[in-house]
GROMACS .gro file of C-alpha atoms in nm:
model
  397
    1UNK     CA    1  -0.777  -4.506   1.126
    2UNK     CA    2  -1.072  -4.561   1.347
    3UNK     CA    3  -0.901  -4.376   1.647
    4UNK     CA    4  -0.809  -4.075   1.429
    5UNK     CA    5  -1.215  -4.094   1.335
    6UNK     CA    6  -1.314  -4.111   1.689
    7UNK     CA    7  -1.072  -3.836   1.786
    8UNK     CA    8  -1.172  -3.609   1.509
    9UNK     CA    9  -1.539  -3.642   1.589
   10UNK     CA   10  -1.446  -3.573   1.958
   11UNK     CA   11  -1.319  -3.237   1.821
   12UNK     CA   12  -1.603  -3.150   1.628
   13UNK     CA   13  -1.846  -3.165   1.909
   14UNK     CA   14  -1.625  -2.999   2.163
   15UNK     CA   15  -1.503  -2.712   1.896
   16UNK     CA   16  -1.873  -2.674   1.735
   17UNK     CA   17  -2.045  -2.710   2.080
   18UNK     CA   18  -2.342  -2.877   2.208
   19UNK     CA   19  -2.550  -2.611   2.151
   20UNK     CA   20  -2.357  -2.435   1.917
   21UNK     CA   21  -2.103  -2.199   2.009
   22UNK     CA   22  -2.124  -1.856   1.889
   23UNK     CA   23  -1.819  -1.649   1.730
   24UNK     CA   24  -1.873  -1.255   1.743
   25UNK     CA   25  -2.071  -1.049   1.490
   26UNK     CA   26  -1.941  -0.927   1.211
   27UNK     CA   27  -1.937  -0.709   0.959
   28UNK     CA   28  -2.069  -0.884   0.713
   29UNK     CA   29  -2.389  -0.835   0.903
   30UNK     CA   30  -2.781  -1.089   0.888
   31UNK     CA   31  -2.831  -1.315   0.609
   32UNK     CA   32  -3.009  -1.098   0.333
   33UNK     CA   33  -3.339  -0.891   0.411
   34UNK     CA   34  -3.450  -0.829   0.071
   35UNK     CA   35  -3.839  -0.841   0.119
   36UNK     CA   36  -4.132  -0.855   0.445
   37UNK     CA   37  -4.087  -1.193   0.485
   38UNK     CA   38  -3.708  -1.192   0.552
   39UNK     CA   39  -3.756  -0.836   0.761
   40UNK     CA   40  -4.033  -1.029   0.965
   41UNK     CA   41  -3.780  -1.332   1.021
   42UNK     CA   42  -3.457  -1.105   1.090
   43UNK     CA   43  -3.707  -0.940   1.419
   44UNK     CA   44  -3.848  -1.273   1.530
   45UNK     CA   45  -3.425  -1.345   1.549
   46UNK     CA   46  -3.376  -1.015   1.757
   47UNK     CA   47  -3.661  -1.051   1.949
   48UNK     CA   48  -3.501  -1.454   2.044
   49UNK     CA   49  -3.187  -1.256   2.118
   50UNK     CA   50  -3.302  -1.026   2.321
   51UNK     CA   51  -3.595  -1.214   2.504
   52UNK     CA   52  -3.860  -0.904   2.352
   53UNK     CA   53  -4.226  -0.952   2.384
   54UNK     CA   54  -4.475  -0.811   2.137
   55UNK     CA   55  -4.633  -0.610   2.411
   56UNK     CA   56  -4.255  -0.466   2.513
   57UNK     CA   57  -4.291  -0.351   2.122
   58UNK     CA   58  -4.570  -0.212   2.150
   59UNK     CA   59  -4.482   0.007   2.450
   60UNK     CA   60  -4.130   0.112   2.244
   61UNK     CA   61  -4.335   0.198   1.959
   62UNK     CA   62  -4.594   0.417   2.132
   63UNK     CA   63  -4.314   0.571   2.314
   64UNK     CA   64  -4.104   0.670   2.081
   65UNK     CA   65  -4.317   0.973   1.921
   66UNK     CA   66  -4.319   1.067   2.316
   67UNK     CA   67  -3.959   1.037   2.310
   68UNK     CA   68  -3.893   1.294   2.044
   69UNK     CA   69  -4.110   1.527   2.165
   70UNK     CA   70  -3.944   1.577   2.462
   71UNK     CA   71  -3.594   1.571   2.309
   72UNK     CA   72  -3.702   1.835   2.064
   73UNK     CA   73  -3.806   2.027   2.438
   74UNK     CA   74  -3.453   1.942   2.592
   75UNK     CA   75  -3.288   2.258   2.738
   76UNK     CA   76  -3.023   2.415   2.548
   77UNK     CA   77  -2.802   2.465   2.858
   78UNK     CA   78  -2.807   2.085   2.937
   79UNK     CA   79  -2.666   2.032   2.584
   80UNK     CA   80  -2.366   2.334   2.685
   81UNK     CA   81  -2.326   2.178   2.975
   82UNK     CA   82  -2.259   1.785   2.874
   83UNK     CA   83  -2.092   1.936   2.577
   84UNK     CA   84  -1.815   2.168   2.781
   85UNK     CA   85  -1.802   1.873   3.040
   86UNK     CA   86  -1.678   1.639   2.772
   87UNK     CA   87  -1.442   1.898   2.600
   88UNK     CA   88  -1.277   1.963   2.942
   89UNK     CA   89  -1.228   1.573   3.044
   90UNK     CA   90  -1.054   1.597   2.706
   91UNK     CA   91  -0.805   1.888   2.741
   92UNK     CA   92  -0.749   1.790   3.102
   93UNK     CA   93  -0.596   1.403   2.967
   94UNK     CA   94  -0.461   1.580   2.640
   95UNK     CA   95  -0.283   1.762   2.887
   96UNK     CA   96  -0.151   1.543   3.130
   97UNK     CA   97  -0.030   1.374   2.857
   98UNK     CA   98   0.143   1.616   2.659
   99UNK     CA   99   0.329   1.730   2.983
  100UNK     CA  100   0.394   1.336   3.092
  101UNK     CA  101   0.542   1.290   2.701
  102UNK     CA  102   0.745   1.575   2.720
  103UNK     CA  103   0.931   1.606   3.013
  104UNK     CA  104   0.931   1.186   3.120
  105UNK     CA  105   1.312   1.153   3.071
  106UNK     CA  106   1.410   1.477   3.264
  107UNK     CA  107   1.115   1.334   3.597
  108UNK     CA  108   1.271   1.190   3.866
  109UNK     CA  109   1.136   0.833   3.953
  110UNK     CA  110   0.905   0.996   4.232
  111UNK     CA  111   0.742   1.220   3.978
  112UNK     CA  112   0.705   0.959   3.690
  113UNK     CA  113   0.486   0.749   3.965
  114UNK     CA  114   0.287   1.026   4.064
  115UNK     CA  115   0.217   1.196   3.718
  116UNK     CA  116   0.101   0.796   3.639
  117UNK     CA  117  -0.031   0.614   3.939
  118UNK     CA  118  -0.110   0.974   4.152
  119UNK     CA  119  -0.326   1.067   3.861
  120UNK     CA  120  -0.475   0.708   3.794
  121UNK     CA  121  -0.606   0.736   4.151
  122UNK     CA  122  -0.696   1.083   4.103
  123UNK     CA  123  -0.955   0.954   3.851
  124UNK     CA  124  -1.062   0.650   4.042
  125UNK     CA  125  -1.187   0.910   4.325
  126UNK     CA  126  -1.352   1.080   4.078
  127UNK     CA  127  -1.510   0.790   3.907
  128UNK     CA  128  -1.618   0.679   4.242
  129UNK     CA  129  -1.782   1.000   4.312
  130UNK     CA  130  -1.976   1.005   3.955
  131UNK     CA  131  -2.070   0.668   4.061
  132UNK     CA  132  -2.190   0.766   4.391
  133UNK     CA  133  -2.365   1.075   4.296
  134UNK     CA  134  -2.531   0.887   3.993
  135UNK     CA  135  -2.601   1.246   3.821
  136UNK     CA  136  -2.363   1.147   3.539
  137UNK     CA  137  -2.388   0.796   3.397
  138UNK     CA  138  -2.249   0.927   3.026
  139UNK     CA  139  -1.920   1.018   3.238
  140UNK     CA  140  -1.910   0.668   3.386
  141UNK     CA  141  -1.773   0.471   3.073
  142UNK     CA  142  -1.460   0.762   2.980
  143UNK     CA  143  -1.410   0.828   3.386
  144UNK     CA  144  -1.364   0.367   3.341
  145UNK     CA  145  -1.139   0.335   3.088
  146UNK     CA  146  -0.966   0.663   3.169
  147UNK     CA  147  -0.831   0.549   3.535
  148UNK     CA  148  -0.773   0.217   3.493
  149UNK     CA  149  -0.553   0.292   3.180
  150UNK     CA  150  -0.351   0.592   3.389
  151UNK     CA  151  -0.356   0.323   3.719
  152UNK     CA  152  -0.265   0.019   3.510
  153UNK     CA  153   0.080   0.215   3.329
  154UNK     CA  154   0.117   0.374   3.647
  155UNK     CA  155   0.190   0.010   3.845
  156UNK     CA  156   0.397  -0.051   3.615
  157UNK     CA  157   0.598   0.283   3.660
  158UNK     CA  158   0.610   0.210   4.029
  159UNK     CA  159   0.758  -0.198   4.012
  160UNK     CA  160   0.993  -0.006   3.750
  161UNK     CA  161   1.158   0.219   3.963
  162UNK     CA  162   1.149   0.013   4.247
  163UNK     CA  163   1.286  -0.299   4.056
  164UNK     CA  164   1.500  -0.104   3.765
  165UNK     CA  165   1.689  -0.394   3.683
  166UNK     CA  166   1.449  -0.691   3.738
  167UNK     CA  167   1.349  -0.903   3.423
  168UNK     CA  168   1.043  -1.096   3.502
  169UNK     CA  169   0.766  -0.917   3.323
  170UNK     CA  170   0.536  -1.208   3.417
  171UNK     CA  171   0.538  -1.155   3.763
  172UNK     CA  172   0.509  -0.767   3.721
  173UNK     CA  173   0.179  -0.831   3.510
  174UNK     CA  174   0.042  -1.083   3.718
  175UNK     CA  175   0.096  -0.861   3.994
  176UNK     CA  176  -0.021  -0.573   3.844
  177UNK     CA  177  -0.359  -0.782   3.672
  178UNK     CA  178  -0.450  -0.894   4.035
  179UNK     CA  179  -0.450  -0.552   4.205
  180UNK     CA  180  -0.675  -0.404   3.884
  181UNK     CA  181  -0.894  -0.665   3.885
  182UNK     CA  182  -0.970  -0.615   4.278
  183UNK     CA  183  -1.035  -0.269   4.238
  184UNK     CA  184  -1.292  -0.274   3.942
  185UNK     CA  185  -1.445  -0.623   4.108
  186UNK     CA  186  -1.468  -0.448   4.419
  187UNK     CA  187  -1.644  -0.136   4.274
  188UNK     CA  188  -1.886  -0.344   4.060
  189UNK     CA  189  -1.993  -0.580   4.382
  190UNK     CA  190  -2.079  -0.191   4.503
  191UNK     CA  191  -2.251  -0.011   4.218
  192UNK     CA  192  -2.320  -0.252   3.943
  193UNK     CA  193  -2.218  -0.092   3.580
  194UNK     CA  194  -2.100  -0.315   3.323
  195UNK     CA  195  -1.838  -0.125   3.212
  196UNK     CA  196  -1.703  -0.158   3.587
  197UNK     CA  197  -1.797  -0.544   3.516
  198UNK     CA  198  -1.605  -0.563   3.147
  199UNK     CA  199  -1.279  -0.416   3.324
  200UNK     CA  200  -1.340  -0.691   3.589
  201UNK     CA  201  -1.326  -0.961   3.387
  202UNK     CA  202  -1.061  -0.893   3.124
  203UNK     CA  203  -0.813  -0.836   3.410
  204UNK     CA  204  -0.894  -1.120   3.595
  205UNK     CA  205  -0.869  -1.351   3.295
  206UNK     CA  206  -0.593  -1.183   3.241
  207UNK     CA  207  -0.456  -1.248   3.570
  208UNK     CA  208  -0.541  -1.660   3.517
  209UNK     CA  209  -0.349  -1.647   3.140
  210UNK     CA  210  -0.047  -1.540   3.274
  211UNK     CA  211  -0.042  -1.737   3.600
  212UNK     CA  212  -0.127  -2.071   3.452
  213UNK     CA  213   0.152  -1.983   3.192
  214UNK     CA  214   0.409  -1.887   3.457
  215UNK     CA  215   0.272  -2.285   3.672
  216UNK     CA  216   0.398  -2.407   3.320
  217UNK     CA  217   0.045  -2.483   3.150
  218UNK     CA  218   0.106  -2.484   2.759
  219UNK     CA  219  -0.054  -2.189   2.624
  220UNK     CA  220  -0.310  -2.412   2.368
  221UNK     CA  221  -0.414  -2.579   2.719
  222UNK     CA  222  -0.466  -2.237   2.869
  223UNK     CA  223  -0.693  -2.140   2.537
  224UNK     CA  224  -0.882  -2.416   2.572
  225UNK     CA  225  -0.980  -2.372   2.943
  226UNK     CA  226  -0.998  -2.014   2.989
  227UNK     CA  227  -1.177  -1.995   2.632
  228UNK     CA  228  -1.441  -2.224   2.761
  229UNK     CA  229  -1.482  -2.091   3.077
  230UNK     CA  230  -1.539  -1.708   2.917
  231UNK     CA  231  -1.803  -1.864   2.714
  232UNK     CA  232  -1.974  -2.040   3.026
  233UNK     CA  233  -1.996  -1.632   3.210
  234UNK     CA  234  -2.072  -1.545   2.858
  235UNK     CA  235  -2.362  -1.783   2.882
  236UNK     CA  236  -2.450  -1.658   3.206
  237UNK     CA  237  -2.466  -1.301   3.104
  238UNK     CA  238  -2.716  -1.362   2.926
  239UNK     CA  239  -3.007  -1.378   3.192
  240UNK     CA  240  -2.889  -1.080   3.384
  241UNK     CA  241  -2.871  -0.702   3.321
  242UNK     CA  242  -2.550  -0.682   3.167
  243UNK     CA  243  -2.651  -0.915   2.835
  244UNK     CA  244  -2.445  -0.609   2.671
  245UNK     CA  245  -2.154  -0.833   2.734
  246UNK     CA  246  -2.261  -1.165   2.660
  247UNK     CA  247  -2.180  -1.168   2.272
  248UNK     CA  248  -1.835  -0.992   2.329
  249UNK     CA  249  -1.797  -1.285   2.625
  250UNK     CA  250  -1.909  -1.551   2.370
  251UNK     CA  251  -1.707  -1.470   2.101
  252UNK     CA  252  -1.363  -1.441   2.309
  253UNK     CA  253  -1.420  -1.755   2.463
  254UNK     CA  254  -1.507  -1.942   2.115
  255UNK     CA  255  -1.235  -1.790   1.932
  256UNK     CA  256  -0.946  -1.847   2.256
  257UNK     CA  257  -1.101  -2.190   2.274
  258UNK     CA  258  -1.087  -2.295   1.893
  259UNK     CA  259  -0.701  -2.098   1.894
  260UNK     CA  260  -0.635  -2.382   2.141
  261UNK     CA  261  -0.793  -2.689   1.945
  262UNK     CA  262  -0.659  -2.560   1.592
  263UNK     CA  263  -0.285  -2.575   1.866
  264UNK     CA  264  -0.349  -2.894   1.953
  265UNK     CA  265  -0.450  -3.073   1.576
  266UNK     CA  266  -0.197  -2.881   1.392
  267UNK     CA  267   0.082  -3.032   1.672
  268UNK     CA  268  -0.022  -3.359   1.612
  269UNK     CA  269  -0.163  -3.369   1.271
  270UNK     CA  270  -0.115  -3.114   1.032
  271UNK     CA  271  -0.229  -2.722   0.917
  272UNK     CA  272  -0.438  -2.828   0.658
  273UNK     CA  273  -0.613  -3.107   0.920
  274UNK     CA  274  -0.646  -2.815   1.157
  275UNK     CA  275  -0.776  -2.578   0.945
  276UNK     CA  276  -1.067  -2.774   0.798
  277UNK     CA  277  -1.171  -2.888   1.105
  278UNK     CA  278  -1.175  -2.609   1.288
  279UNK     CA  279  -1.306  -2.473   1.029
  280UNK     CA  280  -1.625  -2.693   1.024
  281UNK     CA  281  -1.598  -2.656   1.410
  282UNK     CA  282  -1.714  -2.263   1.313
  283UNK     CA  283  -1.990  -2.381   1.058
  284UNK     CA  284  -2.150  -2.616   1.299
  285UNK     CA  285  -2.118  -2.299   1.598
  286UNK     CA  286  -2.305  -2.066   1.291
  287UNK     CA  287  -2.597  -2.413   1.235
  288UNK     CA  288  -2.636  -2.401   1.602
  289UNK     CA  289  -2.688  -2.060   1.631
  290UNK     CA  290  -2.908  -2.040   1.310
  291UNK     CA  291  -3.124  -2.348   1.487
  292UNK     CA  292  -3.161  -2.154   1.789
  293UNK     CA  293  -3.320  -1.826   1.639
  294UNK     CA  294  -3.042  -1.613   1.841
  295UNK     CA  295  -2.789  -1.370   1.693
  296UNK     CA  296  -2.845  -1.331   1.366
  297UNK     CA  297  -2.529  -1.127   1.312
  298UNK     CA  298  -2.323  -1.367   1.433
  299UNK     CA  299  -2.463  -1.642   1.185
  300UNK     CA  300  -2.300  -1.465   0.865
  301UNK     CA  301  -1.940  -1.425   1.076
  302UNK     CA  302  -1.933  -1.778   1.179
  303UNK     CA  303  -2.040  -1.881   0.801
  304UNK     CA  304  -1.738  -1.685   0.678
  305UNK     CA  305  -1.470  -1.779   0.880
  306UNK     CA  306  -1.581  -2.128   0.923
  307UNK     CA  307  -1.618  -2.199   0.524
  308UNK     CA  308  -1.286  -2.035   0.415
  309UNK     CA  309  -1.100  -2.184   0.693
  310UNK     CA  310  -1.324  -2.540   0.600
  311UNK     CA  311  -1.220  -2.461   0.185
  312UNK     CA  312  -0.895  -2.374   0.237
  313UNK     CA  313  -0.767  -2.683   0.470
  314UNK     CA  314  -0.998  -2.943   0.241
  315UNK     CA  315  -0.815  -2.797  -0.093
  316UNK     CA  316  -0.476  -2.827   0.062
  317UNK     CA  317  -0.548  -3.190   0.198
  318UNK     CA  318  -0.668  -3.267  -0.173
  319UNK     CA  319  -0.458  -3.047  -0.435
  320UNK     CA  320  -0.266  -3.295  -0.660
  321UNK     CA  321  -0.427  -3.619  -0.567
  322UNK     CA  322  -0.671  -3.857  -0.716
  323UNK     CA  323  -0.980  -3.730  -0.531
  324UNK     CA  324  -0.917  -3.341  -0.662
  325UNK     CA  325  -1.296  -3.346  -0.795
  326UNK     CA  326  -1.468  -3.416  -0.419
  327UNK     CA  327  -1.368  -3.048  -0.385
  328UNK     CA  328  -1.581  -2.948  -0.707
  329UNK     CA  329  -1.868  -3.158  -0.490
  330UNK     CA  330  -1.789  -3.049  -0.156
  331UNK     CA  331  -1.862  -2.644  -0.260
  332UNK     CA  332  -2.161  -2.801  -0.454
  333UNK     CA  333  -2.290  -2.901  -0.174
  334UNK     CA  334  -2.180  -2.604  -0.024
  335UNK     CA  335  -2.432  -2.393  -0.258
  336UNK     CA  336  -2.710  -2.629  -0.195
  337UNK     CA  337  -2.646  -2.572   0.198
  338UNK     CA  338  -2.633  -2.181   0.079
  339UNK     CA  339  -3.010  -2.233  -0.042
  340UNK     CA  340  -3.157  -2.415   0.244
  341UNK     CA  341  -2.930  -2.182   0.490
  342UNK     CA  342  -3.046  -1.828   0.343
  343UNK     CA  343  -2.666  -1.737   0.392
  344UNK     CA  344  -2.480  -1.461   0.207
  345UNK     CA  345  -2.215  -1.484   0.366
  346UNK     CA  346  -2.151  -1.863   0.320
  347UNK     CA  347  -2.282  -1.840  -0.023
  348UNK     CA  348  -1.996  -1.538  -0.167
  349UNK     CA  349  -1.732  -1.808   0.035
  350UNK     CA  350  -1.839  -2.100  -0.126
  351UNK     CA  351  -1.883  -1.956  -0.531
  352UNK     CA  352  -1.529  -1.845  -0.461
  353UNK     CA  353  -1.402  -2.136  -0.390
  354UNK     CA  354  -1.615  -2.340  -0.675
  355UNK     CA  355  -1.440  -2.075  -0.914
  356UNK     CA  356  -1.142  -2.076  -0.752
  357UNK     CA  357  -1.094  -2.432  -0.787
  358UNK     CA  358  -1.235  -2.456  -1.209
  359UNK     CA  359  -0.971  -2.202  -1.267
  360UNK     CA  360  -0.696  -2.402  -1.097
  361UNK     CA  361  -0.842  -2.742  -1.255
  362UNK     CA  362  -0.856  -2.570  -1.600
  363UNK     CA  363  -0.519  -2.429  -1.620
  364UNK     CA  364  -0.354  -2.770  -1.503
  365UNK     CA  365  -0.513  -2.997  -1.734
  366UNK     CA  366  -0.720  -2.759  -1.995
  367UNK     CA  367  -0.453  -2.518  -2.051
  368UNK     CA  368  -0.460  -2.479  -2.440
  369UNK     CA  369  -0.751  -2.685  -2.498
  370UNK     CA  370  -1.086  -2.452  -2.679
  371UNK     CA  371  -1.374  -2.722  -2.633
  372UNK     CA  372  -1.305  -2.680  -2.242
  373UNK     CA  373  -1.432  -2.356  -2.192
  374UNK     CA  374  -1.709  -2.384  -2.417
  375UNK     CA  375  -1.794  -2.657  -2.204
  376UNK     CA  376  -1.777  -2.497  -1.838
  377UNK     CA  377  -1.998  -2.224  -2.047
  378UNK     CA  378  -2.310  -2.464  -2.189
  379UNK     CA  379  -2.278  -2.674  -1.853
  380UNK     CA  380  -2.369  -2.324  -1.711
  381UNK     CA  381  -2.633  -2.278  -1.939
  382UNK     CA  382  -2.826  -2.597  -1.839
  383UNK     CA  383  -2.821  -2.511  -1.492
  384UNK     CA  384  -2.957  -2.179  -1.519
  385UNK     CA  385  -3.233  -2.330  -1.760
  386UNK     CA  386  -3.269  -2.598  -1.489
  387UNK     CA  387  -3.287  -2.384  -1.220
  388UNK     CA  388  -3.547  -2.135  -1.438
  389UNK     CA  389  -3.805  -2.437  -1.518
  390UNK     CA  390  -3.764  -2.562  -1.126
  391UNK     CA  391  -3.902  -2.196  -1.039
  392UNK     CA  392  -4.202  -2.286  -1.249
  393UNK     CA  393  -4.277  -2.602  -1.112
  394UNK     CA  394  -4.216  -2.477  -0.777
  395UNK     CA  395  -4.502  -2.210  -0.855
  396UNK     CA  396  -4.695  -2.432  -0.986
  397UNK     CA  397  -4.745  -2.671  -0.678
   0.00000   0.00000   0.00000
């Protein structure tokens, strides 16, 4: 028992993190901002994140009346202009694939590589051009995503017709993964855009998944390295020009890494096991966040995830035993955390759960009986009147 302690600790600190992992914002958005005092917290938080000094908001603030101005003065022609540009990169690939769609089975193997990997290439020159002109940096993010999509299909084309009958789609990706991620590396050692950088990175992580996988590393293994690693460049991103990146980085490498761990308990203990403590894994990532004054948004995402995964795998490990009533305390102290926490996120997770649970409790052992519902009622009653004359006091100190 003291070795399954041990280990489970050892999980909680490498799962939470140190310093508190963070998981990707959300959509449940910042803890509430009902009133000046929570807007002034939510930008001290944004200005943590984003390393802003009050004289940098100053200078935004006096600049953005100058800012209008002179978009109200933009020329009408520049607007035409960006405006047909877009519309005609969007006809040209609505094209090219209409025409690729509609006559790909009746193409010869030469033309299916050239209508693919020609045109990928195509767009690469182009994109390098854009790059190297630098009169068109709105262009630079479609001209990105555009060519290395068309070059990326179009590889795989090529090994296709070259190898119709090979079966060893690990080798054609890894392949395929390496020769992507040298071309977008190479251009971003060159011009330095971080979309050029994003592309980088996913295919070269990309290339690592599947060659550790083919060298016969499990796949939670590979999670828990590459997802730790991610976080480390995600880390890193931080302190340079392309911080952009650095919550996208940090949330794939805490979610890949805790995909691994939640592998790894369930294979040797059990789901529930796994779930609750990777769940508090996530909780402890949101605390350290919260502690730091950095990301606000993802504070109410790791919250979330964290409780239900943490109320979920506690319930199972306790549902028809002796101890069912530590889950009334656990969410208890789950609303008490709630207050001290500011969290609405953790706070709709945990009354769903208290409820959740008096609902089950009452139908298995209160099922016909009247006085129990007029108890769960007055209890509720004394807690509100509680909770009214500890307002009082509160004022009154």
């Amino acid at each position: 028992m003291t070795a399954l302690l041990v280990v489970i600790v050892l999980i909680l600190l490498i799962g939470g993190g140190i310093w508190g992992w963070p998981l990707l914002a959300g959509l449940l958005g910042t803890s509430s901002v009902t009133d000046k005092a929570g807007a002034l917290t939510h930008i001290t938080q944004l200005m943590n994140t984003y390393d802003i000094t009050p004289d940098d908001v100053d200078t935004a603030f006096h600049a953005q009346a100058d800012a209008r101005g002179s978009a109200e003065h933009r020329s009408k022609s520049d607007i035409v202009r960006t405006l047909f540009a877009y519309l005609g990169g969007i006809f040209i690939l609505a094209g090219i694939s209409t025409y690729i769609s509609m006559f790909w089975d009746s193409m010869g193997g030469v033309m299916r590589v050239l209508v693919t990997l020609g045109v990928g290439y195509i767009l690469l020159v182009v994109l390098i051009s854009a790059l190297h002109e630098n009169r068109f940096p709105r262009l630079i993010l479609p001209l990105t995503i555009a060519s290395v999509g068309m070059m990326t299909s179009g590889w795989f084309v090529l090994i296709h017709e070259v190898y119709p009958q090979g079966d060893n789609w690990r080798a054609a990706v890894l392949f395929v993964f390496a020769v992507i991620a040298l071309h977008q590396g190479a251009l971003f050692l060159r011009y330095r855009r971080t979309a050029l950088l994003f592309t980088g990175l996913f295919f070269s992580y990309g290339f690592l998944e599947v060659g550790l996988d083919m060298l016969g590393v499990p796949i939670a293994y590979i999670a828990i390295a590459l997802g730790a690693s991610v976080f480390l460049v995600g880390s890193a991103l931080e302190k340079t020009p392309y911080k952009l990146l650095a919550e996208p980085a940090l949330l794939i490498g805490v979610c890949w890494l805790n995909s691994g761990l939640f592998d790894r308990i369930d294979l040797f203990t059990s789901a529930n096991w796994a779930s609750l403590i990777t769940g508090l894994c996530v909780i402890l990532t949101a605390y350290g966040i919260h502690r730091s004054g950095r990301y606000p948004r993802l504070i109410a995402l790791g919250y979330f995830i964290g409780s239900i995964m943490a109320y979920t795998g506690l319930f199972d490990l306790l549902q028809n035993s002796p101890a069912e009533l530590l889950y009334l305390a656990v969410t208890a102290s789950g609303l008490y955390a709630c207050v001290v926490l500011q969290s609405r996120a953790l706070l709709i997770t945990t009354v769903v759960a208290m409820l959740g649970f008096i609902a089950y409790f009452s139908e298995k052992y209160f099922a016909n009986s009247l006085g129990w519902p007029i108890t769960l009622v007055v209890i509720g009653v004394a807690f509100l009147g509680v909770g009214a004359i500890a307002i009082k006091v509160k004022q009154r100190i």
